[in-house]
CSV table of C-alpha atoms and ligand atoms in Angstrom, one decimal:
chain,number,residue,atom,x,y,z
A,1306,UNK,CA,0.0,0.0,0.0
A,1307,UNK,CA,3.0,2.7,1.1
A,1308,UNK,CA,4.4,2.0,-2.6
A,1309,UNK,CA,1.4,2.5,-4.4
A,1310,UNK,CA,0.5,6.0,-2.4
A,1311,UNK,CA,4.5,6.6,-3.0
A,1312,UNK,CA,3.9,5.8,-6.6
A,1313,UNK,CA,0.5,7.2,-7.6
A,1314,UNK,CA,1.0,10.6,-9.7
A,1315,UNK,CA,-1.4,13.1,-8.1
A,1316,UNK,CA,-1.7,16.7,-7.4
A,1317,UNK,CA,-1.8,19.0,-4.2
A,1318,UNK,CA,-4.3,21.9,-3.5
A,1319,UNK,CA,-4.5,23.0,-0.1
A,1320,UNK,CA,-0.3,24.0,0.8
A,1321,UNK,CA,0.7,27.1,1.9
A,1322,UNK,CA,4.3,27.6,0.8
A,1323,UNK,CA,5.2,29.6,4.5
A,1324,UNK,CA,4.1,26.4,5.6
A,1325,UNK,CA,6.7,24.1,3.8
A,1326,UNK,CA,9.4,26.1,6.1
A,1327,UNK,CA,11.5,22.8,7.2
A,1328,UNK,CA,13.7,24.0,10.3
A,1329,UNK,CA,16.9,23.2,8.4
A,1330,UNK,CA,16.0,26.1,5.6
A,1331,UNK,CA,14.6,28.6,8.2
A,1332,UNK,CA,18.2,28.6,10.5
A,1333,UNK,CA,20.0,28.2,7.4
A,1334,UNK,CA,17.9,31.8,5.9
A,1335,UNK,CA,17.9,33.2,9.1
A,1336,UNK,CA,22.0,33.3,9.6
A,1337,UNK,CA,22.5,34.5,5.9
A,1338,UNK,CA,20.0,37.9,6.6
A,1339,UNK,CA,21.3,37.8,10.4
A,1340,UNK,CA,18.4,37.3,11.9
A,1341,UNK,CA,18.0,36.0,15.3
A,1342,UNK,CA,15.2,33.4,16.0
A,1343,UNK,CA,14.4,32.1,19.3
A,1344,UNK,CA,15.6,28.9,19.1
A,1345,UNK,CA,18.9,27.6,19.1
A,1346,UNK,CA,18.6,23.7,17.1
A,1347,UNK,CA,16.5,22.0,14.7
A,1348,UNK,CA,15.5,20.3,18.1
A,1349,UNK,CA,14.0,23.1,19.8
A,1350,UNK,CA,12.0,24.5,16.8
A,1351,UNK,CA,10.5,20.4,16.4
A,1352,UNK,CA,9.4,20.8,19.9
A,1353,UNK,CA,8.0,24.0,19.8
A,1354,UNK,CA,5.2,22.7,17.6
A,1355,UNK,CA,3.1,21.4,19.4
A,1356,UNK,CA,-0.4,23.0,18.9
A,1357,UNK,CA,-3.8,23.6,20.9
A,1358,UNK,CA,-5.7,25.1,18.2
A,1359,UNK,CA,-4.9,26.8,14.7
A,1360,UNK,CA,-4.3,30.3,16.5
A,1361,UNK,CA,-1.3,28.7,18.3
A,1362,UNK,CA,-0.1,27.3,15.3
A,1363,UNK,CA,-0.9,30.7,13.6
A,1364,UNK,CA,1.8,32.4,16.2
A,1365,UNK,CA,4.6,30.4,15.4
A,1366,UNK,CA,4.0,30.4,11.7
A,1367,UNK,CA,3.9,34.1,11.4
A,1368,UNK,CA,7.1,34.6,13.3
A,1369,UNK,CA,8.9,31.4,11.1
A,1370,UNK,CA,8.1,34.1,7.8
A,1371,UNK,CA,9.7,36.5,9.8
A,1372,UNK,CA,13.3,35.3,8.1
A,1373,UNK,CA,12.1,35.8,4.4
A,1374,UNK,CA,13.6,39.1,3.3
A,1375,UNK,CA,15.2,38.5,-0.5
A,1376,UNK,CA,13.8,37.2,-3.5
A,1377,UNK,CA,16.3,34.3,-3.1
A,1378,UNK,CA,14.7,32.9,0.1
A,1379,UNK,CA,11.2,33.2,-1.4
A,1380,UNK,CA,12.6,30.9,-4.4
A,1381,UNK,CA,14.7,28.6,-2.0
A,1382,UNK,CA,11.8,28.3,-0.3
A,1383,UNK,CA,9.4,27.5,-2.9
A,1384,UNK,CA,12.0,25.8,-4.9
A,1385,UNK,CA,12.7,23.3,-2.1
A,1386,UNK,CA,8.9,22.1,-1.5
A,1387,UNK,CA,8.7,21.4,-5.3
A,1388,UNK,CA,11.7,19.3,-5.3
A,1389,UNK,CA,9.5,17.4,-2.3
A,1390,UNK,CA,6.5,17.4,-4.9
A,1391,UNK,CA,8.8,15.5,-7.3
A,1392,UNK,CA,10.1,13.4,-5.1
A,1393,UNK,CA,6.5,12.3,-3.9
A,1394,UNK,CA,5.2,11.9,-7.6
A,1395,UNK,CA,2.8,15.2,-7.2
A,1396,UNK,CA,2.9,16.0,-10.6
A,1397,UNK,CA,0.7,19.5,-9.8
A,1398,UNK,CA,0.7,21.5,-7.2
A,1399,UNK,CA,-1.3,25.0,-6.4
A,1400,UNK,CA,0.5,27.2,-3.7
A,1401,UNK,CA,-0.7,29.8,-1.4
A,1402,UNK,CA,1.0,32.5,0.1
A,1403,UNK,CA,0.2,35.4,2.4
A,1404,UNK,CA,1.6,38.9,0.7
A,1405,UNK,CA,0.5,40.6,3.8
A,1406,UNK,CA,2.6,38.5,6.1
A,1407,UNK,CA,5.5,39.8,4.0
A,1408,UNK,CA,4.4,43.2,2.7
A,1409,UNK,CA,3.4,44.1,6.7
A,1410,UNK,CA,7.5,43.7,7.4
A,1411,UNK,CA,8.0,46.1,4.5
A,1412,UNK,CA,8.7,43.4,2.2
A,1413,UNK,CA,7.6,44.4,-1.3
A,1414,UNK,CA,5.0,42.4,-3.3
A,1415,UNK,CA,7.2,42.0,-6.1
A,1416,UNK,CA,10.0,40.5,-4.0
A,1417,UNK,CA,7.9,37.6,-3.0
A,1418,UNK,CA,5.7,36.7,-6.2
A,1419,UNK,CA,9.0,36.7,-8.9
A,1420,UNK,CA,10.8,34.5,-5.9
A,1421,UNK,CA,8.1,32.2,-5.7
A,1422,UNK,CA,7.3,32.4,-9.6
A,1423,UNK,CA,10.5,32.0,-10.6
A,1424,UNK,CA,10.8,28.4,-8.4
A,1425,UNK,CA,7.6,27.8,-9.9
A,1426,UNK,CA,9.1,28.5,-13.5
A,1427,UNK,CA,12.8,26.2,-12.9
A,1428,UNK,CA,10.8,23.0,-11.6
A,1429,UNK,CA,8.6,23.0,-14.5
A,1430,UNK,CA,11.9,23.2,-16.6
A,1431,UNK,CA,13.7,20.8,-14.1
A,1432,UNK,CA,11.2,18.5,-12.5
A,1433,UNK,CA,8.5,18.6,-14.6
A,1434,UNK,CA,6.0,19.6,-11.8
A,1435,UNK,CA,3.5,22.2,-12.8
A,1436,UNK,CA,2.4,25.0,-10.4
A,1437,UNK,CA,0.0,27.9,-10.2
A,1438,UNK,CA,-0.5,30.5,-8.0
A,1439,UNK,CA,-3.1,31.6,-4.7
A,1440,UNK,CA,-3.1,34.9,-3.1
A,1441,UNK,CA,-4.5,34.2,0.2
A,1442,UNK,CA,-6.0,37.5,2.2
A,1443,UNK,CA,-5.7,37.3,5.9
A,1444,UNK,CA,-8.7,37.4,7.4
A,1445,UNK,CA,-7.9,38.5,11.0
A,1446,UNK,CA,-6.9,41.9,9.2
A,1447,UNK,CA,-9.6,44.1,7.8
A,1448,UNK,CA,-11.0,43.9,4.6
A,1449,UNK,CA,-8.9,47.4,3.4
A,1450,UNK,CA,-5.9,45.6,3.6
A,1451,UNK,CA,-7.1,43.2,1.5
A,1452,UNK,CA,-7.8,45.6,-1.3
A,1453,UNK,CA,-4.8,46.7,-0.8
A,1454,UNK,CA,-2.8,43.2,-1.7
A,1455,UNK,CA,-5.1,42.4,-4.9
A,1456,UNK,CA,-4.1,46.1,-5.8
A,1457,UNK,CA,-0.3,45.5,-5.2
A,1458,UNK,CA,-1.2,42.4,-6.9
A,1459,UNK,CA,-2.3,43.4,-9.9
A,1460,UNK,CA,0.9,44.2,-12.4
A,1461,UNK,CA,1.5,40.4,-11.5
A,1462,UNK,CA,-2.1,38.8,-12.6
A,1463,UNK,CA,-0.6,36.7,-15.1
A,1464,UNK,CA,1.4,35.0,-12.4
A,1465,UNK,CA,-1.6,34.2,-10.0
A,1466,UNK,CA,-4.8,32.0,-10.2
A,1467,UNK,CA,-7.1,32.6,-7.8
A,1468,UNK,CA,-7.4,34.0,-4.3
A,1469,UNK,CA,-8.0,32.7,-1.4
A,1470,UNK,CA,-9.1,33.1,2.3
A,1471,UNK,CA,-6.7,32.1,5.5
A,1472,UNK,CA,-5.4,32.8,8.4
A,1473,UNK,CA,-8.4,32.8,11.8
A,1474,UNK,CA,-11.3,31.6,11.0
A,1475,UNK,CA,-13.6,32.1,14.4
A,1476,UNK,CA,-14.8,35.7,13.9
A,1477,UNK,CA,-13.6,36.5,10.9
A,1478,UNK,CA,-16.5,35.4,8.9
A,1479,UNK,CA,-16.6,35.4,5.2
A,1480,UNK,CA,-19.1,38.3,5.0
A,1481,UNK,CA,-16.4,40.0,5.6
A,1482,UNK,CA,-14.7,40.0,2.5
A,1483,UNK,CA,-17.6,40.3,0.1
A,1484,UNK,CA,-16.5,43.0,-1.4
A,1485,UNK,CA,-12.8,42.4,-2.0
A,1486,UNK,CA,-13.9,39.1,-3.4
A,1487,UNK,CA,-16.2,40.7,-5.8
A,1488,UNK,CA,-13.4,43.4,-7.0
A,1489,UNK,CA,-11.0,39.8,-7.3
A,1490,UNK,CA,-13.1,38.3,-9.6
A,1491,UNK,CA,-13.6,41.6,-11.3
A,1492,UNK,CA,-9.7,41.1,-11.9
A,1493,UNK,CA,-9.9,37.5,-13.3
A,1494,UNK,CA,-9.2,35.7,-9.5
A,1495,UNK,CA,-10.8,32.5,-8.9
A,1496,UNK,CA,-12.2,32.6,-5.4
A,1497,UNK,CA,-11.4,30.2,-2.7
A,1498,UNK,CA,-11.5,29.9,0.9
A,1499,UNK,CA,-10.6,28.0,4.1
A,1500,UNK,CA,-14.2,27.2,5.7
A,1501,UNK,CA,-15.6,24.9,8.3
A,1502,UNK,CA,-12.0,24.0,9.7
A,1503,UNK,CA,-12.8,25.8,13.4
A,1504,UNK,CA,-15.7,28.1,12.0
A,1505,UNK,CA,-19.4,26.4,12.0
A,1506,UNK,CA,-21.2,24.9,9.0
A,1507,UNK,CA,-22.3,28.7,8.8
A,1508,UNK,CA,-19.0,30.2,7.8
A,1509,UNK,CA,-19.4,27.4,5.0
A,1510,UNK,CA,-22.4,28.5,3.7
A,1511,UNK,CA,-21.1,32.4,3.8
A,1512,UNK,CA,-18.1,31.2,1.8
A,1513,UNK,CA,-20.7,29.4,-1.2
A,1514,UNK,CA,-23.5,32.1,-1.1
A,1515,UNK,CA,-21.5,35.5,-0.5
A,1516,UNK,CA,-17.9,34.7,-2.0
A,1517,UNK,CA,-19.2,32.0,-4.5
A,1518,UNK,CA,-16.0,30.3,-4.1
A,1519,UNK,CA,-15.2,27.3,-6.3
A,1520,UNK,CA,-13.4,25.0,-3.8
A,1521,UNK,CA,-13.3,25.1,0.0
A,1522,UNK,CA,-10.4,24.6,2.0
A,1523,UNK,CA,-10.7,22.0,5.0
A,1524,UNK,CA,-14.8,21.9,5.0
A,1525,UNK,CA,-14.9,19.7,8.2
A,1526,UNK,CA,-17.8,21.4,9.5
A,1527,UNK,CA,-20.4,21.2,6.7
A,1528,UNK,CA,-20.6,18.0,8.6
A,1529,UNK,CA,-22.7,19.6,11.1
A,1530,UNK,CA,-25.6,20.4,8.4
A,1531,UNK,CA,-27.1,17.9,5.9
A,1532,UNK,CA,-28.9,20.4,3.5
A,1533,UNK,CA,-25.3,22.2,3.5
A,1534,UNK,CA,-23.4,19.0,2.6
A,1535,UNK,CA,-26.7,18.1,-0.3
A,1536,UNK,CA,-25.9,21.6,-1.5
A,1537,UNK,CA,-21.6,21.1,-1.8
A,1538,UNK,CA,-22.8,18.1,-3.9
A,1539,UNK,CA,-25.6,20.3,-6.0
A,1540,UNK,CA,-22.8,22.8,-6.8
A,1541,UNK,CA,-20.1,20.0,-7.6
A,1542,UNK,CA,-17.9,22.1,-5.1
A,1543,UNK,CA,-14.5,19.8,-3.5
A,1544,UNK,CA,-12.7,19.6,-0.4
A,1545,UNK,CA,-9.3,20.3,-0.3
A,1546,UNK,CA,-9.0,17.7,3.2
A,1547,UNK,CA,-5.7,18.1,5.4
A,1548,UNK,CA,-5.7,14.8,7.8
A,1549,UNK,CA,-2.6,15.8,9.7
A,1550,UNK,CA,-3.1,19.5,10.0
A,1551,UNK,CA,-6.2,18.5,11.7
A,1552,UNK,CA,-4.5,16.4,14.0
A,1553,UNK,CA,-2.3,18.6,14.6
A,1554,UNK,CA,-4.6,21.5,15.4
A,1555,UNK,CA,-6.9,19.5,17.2
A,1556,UNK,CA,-9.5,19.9,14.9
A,1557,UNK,CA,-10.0,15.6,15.0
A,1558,UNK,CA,-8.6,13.9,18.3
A,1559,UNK,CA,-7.1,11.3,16.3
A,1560,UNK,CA,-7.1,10.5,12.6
A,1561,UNK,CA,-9.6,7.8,13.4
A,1562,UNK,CA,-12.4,10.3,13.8
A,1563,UNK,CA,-11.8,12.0,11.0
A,1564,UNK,CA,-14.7,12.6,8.7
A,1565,UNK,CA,-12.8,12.3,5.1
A,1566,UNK,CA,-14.0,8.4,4.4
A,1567,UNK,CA,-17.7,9.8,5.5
A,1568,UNK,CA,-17.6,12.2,3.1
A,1569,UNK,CA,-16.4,10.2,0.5
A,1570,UNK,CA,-19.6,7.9,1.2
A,1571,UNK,CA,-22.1,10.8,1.0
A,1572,UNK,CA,-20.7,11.8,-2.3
A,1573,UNK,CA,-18.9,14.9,-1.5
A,1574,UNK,CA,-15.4,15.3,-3.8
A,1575,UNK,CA,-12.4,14.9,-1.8
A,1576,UNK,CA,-8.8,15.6,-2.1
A,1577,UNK,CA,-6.1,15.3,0.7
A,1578,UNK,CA,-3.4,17.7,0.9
A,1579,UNK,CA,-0.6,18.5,3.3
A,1580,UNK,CA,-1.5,22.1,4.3
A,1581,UNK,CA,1.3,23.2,5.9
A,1582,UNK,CA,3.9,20.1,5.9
A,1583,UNK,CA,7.1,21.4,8.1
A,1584,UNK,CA,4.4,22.1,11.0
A,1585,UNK,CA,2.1,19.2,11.0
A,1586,UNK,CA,5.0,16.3,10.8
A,1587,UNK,CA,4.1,15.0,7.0
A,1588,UNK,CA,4.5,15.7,3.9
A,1589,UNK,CA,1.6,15.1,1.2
A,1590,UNK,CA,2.3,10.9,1.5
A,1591,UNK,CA,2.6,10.5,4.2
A,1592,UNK,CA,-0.9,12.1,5.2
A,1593,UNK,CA,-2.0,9.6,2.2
A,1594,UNK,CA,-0.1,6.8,4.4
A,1595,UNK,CA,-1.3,7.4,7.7
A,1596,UNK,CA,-5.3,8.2,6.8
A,1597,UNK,CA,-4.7,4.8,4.8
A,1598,UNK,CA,-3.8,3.3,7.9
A,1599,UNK,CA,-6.3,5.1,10.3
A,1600,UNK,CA,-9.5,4.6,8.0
A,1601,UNK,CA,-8.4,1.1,6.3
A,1602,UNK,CA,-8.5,2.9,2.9
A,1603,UNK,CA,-8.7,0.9,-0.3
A,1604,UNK,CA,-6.4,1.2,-3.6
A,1605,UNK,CA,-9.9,2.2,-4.8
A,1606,UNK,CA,-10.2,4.4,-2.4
A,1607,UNK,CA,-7.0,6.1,-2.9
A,1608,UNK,CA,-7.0,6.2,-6.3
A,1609,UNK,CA,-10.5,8.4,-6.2
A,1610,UNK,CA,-8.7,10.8,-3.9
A,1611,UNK,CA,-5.7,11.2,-6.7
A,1612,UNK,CA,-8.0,11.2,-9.6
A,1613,UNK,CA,-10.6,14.3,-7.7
A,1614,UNK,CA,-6.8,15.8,-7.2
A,1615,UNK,CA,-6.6,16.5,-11.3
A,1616,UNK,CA,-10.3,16.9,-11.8
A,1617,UNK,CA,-10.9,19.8,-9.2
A,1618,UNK,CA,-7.6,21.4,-10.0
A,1619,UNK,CA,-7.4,25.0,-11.5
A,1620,UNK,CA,-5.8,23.4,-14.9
A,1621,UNK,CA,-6.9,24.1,-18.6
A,1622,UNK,CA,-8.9,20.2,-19.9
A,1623,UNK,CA,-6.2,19.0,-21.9
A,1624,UNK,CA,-3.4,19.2,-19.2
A,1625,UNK,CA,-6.1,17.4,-16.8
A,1626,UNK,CA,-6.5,15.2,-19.3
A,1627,UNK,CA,-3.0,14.4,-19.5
A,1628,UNK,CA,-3.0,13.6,-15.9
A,1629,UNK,CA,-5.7,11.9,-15.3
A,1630,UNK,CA,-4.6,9.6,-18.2
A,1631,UNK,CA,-1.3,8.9,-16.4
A,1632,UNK,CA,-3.0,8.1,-13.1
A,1633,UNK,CA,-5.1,5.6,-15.3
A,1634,UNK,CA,-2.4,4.0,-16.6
A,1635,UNK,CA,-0.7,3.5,-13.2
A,1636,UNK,CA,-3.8,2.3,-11.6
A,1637,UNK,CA,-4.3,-0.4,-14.4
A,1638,UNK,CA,-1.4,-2.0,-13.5
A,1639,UNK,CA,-0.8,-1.7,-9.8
A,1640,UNK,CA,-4.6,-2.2,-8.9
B,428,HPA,N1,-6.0,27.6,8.4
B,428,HPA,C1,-6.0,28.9,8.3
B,428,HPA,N2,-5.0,29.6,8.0
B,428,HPA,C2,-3.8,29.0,7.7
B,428,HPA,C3,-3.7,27.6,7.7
B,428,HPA,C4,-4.8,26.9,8.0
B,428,HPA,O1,-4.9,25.6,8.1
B,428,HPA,N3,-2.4,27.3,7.3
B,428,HPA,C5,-1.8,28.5,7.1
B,428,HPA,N4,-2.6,29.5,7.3
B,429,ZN,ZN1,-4.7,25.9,4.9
């Protein structure tokens, strides 16, 4: 089973590349801009995550950014979580990242996006895994400063995808945003958001009526309302799923009780995804490897999970295609 999740091309869509900040790369950054973080190993930074809620992850995260000052250390960054995706036989991968956490430090826009595009660029060239682009507004700031990114974003639209909605969820409800959203799409954005990961099946239902978004990140909680999870079906609308993020955060007690095999049997379209891998101890298989083990997944089961990867990803219908013809392929003969 490990070599056939090892082996199985797929795609990720729920990562944000702050996220993929391995504690290696972040002391490694940190001595070449002189920066002093509060830790003194590897060691220490492992054992400083360990998380309550996503808040307390939040903190830490934020503060791990802190070190990213050059374009180099946006592409090193990005650069080095693609060479992961290779590695791990993602053959597609869509990437958030946070401009405000950067541009608040008085890091400009441009600095980040041509780092991470230009990563994005080489390991098509080198790797052959293909990338695009999602600018993800903060929610715990106000909406202004929102407006603010997609204009700072804007000389660099053909670089980005879609937008998207992170950072804390309890009362910062979609609503919020409406209008920013609105203005994104104006632009050409595809909207997205995180909903339903601490916020109620409420937040959910914001994120589909008010921001008409076209995927939702984590979804746990449309759990908590049928006609919500009949309505996710209605709108053919996936899930970008994160098993160990949610572990880690607390949001399941233990991968046992996670939903994901539920909502496969009611019919809802499911992907799972690493979220933010250097913090929640696994990359994108092993989250395939350990909800495998916890839920006693099938091949069949697995192979769904790749093939919803390609057909909810933001890619043109010939380069889907092409996927979903290689997954075939591999399935044929290792089913
Ligand atoms: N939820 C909300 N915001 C985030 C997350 C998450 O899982 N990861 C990075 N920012
Ligand atoms: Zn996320």
């Amino acid at each position: 089973m490990e070599a056939f999740i090892q082996g199985i091309p797929k795609a990720e869509l729920h990562l944000h590349i702050e996220g993929t900040f391995e504690p290696q790369l972040m002391f490694d950054i940190a001595k070449r801009n002189r920066i002093s973080i509060p830790f003194n190993s590897v060691k220490e930074i492992e054992l400083a995550y360990n998380f309550d809620c996503l808040q307390d992850f939040l903190d830490i995260y934020y503060q791990g950014a802190g070190v990213l000052i050059h374009e180099q250390d946006f592409y090193d960054l990005t650069y080095s979580y693609l060479e992961k995706c290779a590695k791990q036989n993602i053959r597609h991968a869509e990437i958030m990242f946070d401009p405000q956490t950067h541009t608040d430090r008085g890091i400009e826009f441009k600095t980040v996006i041509n780092g991470i595009h230009n990563a994005c660029v080489d390991a098509m060239k080198n790797l052959q895994v293909s990338s695009l682009l999602i600018m993800s507004y903060l929610r715990h700031l106000p909406q202004e400063a929102a407006f603010k990114t997609l204009e700072q974003s804007l000389p660099f639209k053909k670089h980005i995808a879609a937008i998207g909605l992170d950072s804390s969820e309890k009362g910062n409800p979609p609503s919020k945003f409406k209008d920013v959203f609105q203005a994104s799409v104006k632009a050409g954005y595809i909207p997205l958001a995180h909903a339903g990961e601490e916020g109620d099946a409420d937040y959910v239902w914001e994120a589909l009526d008010i921001l008409e978004i076209k995927r939702i990140d984590h979804g746990n909680n449309s759990l908590q309302d049928d006609a919500l999870v009949q309505e996710i079906i209605k709108r053919n609308i996936a899930l970008t799923v994160c098993p160990l993020s949610n572990k880690a955060l607390q949001v399941v007690p233990e991968l046992r009780n996670h939903p994901l095999k539920k909502m496969m049997d009611l019919g809802m379209k499911v992907t799972v995804n690493s979220d933010d891998p250097a913090y929640f101890g696994g990359q994108l298989n092993q989250n395939f490897i350990e909800i495998q083990k916890a839920l006693s997944l099938t091949k069949k089961d697995i192979y769904e999970l790749a093939k919803n990867s390609f057909e909810y990803a933001l890619l043109d219908k010939n380069t889907k295609l092409k996927y979903l013809n290689e997954l075939d392929a591999f399935y044929a003969k290792n089913k």
